[in-house]
PDB file of C-alpha atoms in Angstrom:
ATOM      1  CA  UNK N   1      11.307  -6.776  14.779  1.00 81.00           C
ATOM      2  CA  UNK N   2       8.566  -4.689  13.894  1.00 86.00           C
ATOM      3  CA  UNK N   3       6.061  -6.444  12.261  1.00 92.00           C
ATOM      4  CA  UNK N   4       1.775  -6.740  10.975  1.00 96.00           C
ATOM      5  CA  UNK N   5       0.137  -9.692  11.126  1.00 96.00           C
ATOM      6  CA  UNK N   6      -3.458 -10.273   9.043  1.00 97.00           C
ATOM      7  CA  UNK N   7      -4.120 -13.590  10.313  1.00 97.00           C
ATOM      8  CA  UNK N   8      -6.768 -14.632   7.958  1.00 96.00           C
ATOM      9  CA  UNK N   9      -5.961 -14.625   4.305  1.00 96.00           C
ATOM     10  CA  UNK N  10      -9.129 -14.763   2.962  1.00 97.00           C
ATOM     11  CA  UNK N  11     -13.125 -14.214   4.739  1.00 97.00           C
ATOM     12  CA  UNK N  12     -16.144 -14.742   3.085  1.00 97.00           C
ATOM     13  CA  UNK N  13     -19.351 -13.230   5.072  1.00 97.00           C
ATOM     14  CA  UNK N  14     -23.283 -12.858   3.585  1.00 97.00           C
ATOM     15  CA  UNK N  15     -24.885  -9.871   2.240  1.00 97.00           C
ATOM     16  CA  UNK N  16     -25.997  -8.042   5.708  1.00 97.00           C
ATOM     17  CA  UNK N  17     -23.394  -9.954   7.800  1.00 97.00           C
ATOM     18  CA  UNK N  18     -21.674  -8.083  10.174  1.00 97.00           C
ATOM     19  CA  UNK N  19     -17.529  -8.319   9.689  1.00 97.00           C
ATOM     20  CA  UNK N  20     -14.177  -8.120  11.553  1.00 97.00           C
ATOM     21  CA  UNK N  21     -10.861  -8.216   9.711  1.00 98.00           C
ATOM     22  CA  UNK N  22      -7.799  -8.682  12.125  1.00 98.00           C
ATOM     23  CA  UNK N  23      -4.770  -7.101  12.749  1.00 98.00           C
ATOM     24  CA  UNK N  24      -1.954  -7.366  15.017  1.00 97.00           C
ATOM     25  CA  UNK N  25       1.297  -5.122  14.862  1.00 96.00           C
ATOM     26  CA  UNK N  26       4.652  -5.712  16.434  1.00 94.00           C
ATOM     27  CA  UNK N  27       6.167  -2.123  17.215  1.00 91.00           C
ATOM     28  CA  UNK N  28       8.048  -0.493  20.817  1.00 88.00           C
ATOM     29  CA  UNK N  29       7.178   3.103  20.322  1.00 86.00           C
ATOM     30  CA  UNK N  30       3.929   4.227  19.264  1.00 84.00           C
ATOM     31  CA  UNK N  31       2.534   3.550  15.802  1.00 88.00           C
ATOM     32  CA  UNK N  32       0.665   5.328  12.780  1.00 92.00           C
ATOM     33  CA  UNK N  33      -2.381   2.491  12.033  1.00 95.00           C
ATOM     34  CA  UNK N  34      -4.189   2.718   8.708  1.00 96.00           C
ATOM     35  CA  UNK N  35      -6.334   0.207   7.008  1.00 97.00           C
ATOM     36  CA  UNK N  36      -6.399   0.497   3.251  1.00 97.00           C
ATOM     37  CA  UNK N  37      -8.582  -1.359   0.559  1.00 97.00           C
ATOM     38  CA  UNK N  38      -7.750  -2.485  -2.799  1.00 96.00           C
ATOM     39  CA  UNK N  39     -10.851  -3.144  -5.682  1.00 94.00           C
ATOM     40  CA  UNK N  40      -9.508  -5.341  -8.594  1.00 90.00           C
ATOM     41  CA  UNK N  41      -7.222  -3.349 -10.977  1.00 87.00           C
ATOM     42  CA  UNK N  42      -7.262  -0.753  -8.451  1.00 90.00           C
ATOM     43  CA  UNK N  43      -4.759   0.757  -6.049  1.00 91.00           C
ATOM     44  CA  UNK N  44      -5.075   1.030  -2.124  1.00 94.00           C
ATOM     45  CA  UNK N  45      -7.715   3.773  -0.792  1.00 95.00           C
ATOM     46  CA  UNK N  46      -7.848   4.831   2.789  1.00 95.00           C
ATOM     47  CA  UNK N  47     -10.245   3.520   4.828  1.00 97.00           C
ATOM     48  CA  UNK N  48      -9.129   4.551   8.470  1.00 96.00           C
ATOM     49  CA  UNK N  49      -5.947   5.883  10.325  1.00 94.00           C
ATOM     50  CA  UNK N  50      -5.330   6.223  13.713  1.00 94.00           C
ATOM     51  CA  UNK N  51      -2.641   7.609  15.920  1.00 89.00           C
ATOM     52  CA  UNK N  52      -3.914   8.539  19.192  1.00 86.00           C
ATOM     53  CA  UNK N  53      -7.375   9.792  20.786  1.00 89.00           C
ATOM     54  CA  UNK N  54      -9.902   7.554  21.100  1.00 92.00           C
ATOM     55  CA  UNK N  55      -9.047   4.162  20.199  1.00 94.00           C
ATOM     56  CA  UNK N  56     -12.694   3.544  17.801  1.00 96.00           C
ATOM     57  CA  UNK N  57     -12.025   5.155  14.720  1.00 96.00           C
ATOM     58  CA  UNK N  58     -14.591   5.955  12.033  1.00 96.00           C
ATOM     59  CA  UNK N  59     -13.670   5.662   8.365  1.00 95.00           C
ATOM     60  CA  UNK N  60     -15.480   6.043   5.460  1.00 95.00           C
ATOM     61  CA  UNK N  61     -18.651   3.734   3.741  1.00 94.00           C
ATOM     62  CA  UNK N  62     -18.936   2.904   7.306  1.00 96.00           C
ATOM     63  CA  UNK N  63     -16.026   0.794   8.151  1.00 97.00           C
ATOM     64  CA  UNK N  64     -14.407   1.410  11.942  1.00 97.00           C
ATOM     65  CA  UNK N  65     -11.359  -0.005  13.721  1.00 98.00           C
ATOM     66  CA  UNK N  66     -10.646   0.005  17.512  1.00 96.00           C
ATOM     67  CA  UNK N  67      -6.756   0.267  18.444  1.00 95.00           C
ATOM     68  CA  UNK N  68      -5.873  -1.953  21.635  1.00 95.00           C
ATOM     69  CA  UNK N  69      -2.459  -0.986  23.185  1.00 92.00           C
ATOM     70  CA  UNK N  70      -2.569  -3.636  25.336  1.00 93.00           C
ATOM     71  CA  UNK N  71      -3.573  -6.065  22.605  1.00 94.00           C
ATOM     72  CA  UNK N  72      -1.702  -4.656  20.214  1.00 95.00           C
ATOM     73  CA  UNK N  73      -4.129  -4.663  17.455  1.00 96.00           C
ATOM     74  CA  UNK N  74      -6.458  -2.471  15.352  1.00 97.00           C
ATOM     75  CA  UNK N  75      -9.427  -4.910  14.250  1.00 98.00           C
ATOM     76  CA  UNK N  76     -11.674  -3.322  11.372  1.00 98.00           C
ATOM     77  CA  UNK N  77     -15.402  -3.754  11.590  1.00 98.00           C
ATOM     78  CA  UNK N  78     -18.271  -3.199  10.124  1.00 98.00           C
ATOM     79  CA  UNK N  79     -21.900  -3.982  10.806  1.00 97.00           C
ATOM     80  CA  UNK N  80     -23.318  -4.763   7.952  1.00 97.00           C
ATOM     81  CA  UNK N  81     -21.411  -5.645   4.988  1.00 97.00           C
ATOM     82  CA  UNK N  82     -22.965  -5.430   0.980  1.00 96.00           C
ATOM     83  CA  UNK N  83     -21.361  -7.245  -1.628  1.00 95.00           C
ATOM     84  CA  UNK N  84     -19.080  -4.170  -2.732  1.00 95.00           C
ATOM     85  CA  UNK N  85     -17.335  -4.871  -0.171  1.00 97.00           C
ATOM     86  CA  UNK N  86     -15.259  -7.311  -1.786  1.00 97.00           C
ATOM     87  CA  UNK N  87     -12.260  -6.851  -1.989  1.00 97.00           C
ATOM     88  CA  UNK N  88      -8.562  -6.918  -0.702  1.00 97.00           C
ATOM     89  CA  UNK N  89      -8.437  -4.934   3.222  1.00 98.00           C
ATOM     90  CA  UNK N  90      -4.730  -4.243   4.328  1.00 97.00           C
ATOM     91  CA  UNK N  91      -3.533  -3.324   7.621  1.00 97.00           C
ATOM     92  CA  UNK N  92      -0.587  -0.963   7.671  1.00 95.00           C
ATOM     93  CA  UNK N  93       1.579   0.652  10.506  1.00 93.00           C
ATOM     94  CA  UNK N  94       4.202   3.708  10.242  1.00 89.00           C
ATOM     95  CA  UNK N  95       7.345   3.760  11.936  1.00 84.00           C
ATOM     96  CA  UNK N  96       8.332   7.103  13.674  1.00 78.00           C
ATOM     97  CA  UNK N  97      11.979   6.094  14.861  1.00 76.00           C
ATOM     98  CA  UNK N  98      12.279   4.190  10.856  1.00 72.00           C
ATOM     99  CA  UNK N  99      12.368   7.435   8.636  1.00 70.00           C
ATOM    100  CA  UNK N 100       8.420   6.942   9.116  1.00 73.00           C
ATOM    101  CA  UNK N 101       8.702   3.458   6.736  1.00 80.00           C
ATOM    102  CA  UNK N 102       5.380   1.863   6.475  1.00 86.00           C
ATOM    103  CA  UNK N 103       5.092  -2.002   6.701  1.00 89.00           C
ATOM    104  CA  UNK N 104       1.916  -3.744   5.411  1.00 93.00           C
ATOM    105  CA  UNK N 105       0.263  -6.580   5.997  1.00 96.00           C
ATOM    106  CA  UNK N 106       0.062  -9.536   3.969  1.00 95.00           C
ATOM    107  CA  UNK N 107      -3.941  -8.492   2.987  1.00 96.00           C
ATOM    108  CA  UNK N 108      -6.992  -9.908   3.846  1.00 97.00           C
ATOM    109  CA  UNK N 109      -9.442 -11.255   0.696  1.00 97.00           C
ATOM    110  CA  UNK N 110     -12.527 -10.448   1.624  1.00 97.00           C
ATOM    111  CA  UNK N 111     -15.801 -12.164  -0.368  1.00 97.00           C
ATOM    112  CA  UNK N 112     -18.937 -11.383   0.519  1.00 97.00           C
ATOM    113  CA  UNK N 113     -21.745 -13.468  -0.935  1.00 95.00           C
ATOM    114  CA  UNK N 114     -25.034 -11.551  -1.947  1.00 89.00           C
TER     115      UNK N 114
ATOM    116  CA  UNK L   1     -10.983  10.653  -9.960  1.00 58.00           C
ATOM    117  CA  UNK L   2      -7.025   9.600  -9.999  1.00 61.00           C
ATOM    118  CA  UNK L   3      -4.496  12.208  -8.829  1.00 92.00           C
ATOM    119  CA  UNK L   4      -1.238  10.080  -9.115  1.00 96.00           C
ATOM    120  CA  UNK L   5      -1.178   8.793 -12.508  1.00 96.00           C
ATOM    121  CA  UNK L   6       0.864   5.713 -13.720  1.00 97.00           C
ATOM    122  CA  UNK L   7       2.106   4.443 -17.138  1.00 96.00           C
ATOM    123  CA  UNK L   8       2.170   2.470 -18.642  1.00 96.00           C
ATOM    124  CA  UNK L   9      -1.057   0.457 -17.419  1.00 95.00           C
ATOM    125  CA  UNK L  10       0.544  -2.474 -18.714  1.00 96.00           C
ATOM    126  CA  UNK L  11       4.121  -3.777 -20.411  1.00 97.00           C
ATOM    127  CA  UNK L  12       5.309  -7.311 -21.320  1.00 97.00           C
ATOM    128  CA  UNK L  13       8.924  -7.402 -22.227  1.00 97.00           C
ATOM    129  CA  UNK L  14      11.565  -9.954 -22.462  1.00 97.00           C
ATOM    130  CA  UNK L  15      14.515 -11.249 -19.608  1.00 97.00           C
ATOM    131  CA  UNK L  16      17.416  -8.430 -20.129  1.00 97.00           C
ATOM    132  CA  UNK L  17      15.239  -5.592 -21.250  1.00 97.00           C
ATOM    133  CA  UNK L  18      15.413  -2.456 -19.901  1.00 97.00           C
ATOM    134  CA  UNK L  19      11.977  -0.554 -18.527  1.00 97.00           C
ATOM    135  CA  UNK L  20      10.874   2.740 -17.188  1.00 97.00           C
ATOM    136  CA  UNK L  21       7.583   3.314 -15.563  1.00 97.00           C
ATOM    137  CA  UNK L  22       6.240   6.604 -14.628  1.00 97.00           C
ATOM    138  CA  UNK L  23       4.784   8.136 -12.130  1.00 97.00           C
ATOM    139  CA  UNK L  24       2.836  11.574 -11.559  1.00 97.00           C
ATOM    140  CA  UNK L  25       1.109  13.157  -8.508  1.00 96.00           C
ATOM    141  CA  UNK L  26      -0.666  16.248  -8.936  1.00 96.00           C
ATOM    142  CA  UNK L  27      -1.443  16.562  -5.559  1.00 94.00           C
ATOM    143  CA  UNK L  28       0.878  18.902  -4.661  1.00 93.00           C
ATOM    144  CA  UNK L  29       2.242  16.266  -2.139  1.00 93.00           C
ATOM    145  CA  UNK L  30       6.177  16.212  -0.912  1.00 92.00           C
ATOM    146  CA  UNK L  31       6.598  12.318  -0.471  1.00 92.00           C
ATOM    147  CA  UNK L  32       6.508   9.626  -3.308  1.00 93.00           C
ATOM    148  CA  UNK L  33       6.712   6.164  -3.006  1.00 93.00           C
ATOM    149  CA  UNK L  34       7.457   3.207  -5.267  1.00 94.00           C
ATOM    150  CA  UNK L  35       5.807  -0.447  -4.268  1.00 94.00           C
ATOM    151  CA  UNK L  36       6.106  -3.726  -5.351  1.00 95.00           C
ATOM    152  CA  UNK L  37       3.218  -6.124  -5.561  1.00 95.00           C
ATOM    153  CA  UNK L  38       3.448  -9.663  -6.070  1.00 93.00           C
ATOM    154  CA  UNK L  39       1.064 -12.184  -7.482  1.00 91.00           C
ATOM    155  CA  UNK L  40      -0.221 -13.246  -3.921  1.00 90.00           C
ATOM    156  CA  UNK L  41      -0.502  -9.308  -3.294  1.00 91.00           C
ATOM    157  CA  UNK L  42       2.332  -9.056  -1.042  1.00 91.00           C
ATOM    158  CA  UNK L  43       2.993  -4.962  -0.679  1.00 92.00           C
ATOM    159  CA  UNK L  44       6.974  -4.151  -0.143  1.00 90.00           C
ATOM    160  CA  UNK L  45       7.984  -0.835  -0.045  1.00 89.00           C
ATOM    161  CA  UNK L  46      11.177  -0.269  -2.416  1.00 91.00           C
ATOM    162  CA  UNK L  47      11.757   3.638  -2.583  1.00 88.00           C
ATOM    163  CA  UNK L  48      10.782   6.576  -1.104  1.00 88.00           C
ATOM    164  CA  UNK L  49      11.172  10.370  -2.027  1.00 87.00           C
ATOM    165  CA  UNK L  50      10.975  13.669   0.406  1.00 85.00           C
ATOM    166  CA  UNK L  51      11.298  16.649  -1.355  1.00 82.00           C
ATOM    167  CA  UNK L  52      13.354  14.849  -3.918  1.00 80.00           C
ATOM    168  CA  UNK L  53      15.647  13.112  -1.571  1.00 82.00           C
ATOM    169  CA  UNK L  54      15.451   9.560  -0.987  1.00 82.00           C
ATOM    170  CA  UNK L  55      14.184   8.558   2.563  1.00 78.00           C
ATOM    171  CA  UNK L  56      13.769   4.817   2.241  1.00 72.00           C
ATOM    172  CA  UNK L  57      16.142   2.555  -0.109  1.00 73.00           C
ATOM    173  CA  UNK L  58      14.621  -0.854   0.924  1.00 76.00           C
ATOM    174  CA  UNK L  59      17.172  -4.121  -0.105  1.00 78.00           C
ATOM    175  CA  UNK L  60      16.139  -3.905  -3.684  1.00 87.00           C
ATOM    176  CA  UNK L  61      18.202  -5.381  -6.646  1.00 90.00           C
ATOM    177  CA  UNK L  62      20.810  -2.748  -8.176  1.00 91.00           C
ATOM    178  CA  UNK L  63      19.098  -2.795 -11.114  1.00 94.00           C
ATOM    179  CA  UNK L  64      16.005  -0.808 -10.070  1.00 94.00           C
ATOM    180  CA  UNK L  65      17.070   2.952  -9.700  1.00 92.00           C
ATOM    181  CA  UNK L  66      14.076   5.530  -8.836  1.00 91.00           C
ATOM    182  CA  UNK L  67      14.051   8.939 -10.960  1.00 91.00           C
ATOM    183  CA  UNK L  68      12.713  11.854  -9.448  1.00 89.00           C
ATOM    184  CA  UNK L  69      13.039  15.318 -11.421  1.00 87.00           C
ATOM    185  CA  UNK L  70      10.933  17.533  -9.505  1.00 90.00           C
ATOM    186  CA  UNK L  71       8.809  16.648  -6.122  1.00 91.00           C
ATOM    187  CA  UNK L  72       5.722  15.716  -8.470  1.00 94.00           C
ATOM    188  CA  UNK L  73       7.057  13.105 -10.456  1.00 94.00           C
ATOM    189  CA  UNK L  74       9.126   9.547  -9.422  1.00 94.00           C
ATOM    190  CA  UNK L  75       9.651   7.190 -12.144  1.00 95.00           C
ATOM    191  CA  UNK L  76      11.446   3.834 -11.643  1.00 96.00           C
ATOM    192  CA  UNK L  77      13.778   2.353 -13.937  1.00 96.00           C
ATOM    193  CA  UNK L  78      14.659  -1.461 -14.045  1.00 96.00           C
ATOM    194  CA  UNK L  79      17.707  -2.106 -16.025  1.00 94.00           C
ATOM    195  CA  UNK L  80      17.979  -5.720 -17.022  1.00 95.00           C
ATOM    196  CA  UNK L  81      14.938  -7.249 -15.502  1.00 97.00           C
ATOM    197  CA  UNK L  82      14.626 -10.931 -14.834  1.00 96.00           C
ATOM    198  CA  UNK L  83      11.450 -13.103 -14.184  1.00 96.00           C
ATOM    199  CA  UNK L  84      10.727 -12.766 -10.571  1.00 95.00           C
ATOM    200  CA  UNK L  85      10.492  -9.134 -11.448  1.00 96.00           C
ATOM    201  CA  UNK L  86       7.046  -9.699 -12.698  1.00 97.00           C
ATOM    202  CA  UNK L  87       4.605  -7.858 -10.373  1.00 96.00           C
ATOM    203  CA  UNK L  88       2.216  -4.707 -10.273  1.00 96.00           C
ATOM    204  CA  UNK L  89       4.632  -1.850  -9.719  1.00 97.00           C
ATOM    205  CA  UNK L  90       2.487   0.646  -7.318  1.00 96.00           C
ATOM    206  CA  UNK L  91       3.137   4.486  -6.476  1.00 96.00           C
ATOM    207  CA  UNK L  92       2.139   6.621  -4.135  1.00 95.00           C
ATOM    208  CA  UNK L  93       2.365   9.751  -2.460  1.00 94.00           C
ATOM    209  CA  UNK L  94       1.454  11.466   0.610  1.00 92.00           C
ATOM    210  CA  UNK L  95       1.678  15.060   2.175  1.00 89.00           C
ATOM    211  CA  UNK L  96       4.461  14.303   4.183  1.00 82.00           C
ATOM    212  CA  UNK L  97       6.033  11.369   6.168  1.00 76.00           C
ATOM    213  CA  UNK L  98       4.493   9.394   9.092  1.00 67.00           C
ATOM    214  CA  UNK L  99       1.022   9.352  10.044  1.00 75.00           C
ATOM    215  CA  UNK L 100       0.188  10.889   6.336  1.00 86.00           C
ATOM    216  CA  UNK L 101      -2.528   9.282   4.093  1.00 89.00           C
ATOM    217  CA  UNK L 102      -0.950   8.050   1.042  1.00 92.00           C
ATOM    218  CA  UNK L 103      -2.448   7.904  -2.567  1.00 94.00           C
ATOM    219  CA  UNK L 104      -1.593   5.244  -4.622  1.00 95.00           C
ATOM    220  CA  UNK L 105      -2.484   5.378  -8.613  1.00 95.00           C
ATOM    221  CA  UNK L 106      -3.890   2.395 -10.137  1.00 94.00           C
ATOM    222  CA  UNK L 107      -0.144   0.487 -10.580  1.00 96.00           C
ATOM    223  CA  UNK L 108       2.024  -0.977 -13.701  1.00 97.00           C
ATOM    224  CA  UNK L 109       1.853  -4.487 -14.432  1.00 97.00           C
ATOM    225  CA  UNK L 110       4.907  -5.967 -15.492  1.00 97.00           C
ATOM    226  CA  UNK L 111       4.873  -9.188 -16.938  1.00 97.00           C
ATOM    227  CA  UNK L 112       8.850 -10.627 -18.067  1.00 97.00           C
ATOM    228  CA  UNK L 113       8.855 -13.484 -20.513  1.00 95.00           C
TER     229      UNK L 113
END
């Protein structure tokens, strides 16, 4: 079954840290990867998308995500995190041969301490 | 600034009640979507719209019925709601399908006493 896995719930990371969020997808044919973050009382902004190309991906206030095929994953990173960062980071993947349904993951809390 | 617009912001109603949250893109965008969030922010994606015709009809109750009068506007309806049905009610829309960016608007908070 076609599936995303965020397998940490919650990260905290420093002021100036640098930061990886995870994600893992479950999917035959191939997918339409976004990562999307939610501020409190807020809803989802992009971050990043990916469908084909080259697997790093650069998304806005500096975020990036490299897609592994092989892996099957789509980590986000980021070099140097500042405490706006804090907030909720989903993964999300779109389903060509599903009427193009998107599945998210469960959300990653991320705190960053200043 | 916000191009899909939600409202209420906020609504706090008893078991049985009947609601109606709306839902406005003015992004000239084909594809609108209805959410559900849940207190640990679970996402599930209930409806979605294409140029007024429903793509996606996730396993929702029978009491929530999307409303969609012209491509820019979806509202959901929830006829007799019940307590698990308390949750921040998200929309969104998007260009088209697939590998489109969506934009959500800030959400509906329902809270069922």
């Amino acid at each position: 079954a076609q599936s995303v896995t965020q397998p940490d719930a919650r990260v905290t990371v420093s002021e100036g840290a640098s930061l990886q969020l995870r994600c893992k997808y479950s999917y035959s044919a191939t997918p339409y990867l976004f990562w999307y973050v939610q501020y409190p009382r807020q809803g989802l902004q992009l971050l990043l998308k990916y469908y084909s190309g080259d697997p790093v991906v650069q998304g806005v206030n500096s975020f990036e995500a490299e897609f592994s095929k092989s892996n099957s994953s789509f980590h986000l990173q980021k070099a140097s995190v500042h405490w706006s960062d804090s907030a909720v980071y989903f993964c999300a993947l779109s389903m060509i041969t599903n009427a193009y349904k998107v599945i998210f993951g469960k959300g990653t809390h991320l705190h960053v301490l200043p | 600034e916000t191009a899909v617009f939600q409202t209420p912001n906020y609504h706090v109603t008893q078991v049985g009640n009947e609601v109606s949250f709306n839902c406005k893109q003015t992004l000239g965008h084909d594809t609108m979507y209805w959410y559900k969030q849940d207190s640990k922010k679970l996402l599930k994606i209930m409806f979605s719209y294409n140029n007024k015709q429903l793509i996606v009809n996730e396993t929702v109750p029978r009491r929530f019925s999307p409303q969609s009068s012209d491509k820019a506007h979806l509202n959901l309806r929830i006829k007799s709601v019940e307590p698990e049905d308390s949750a921040v009610y998200l929309c969104a829309s998007s260009h088209g399908l697939g590998g489109d960016t969506q934009y959500f608007g800030p959400g509906t908070r329902l809270l069922v006493l």
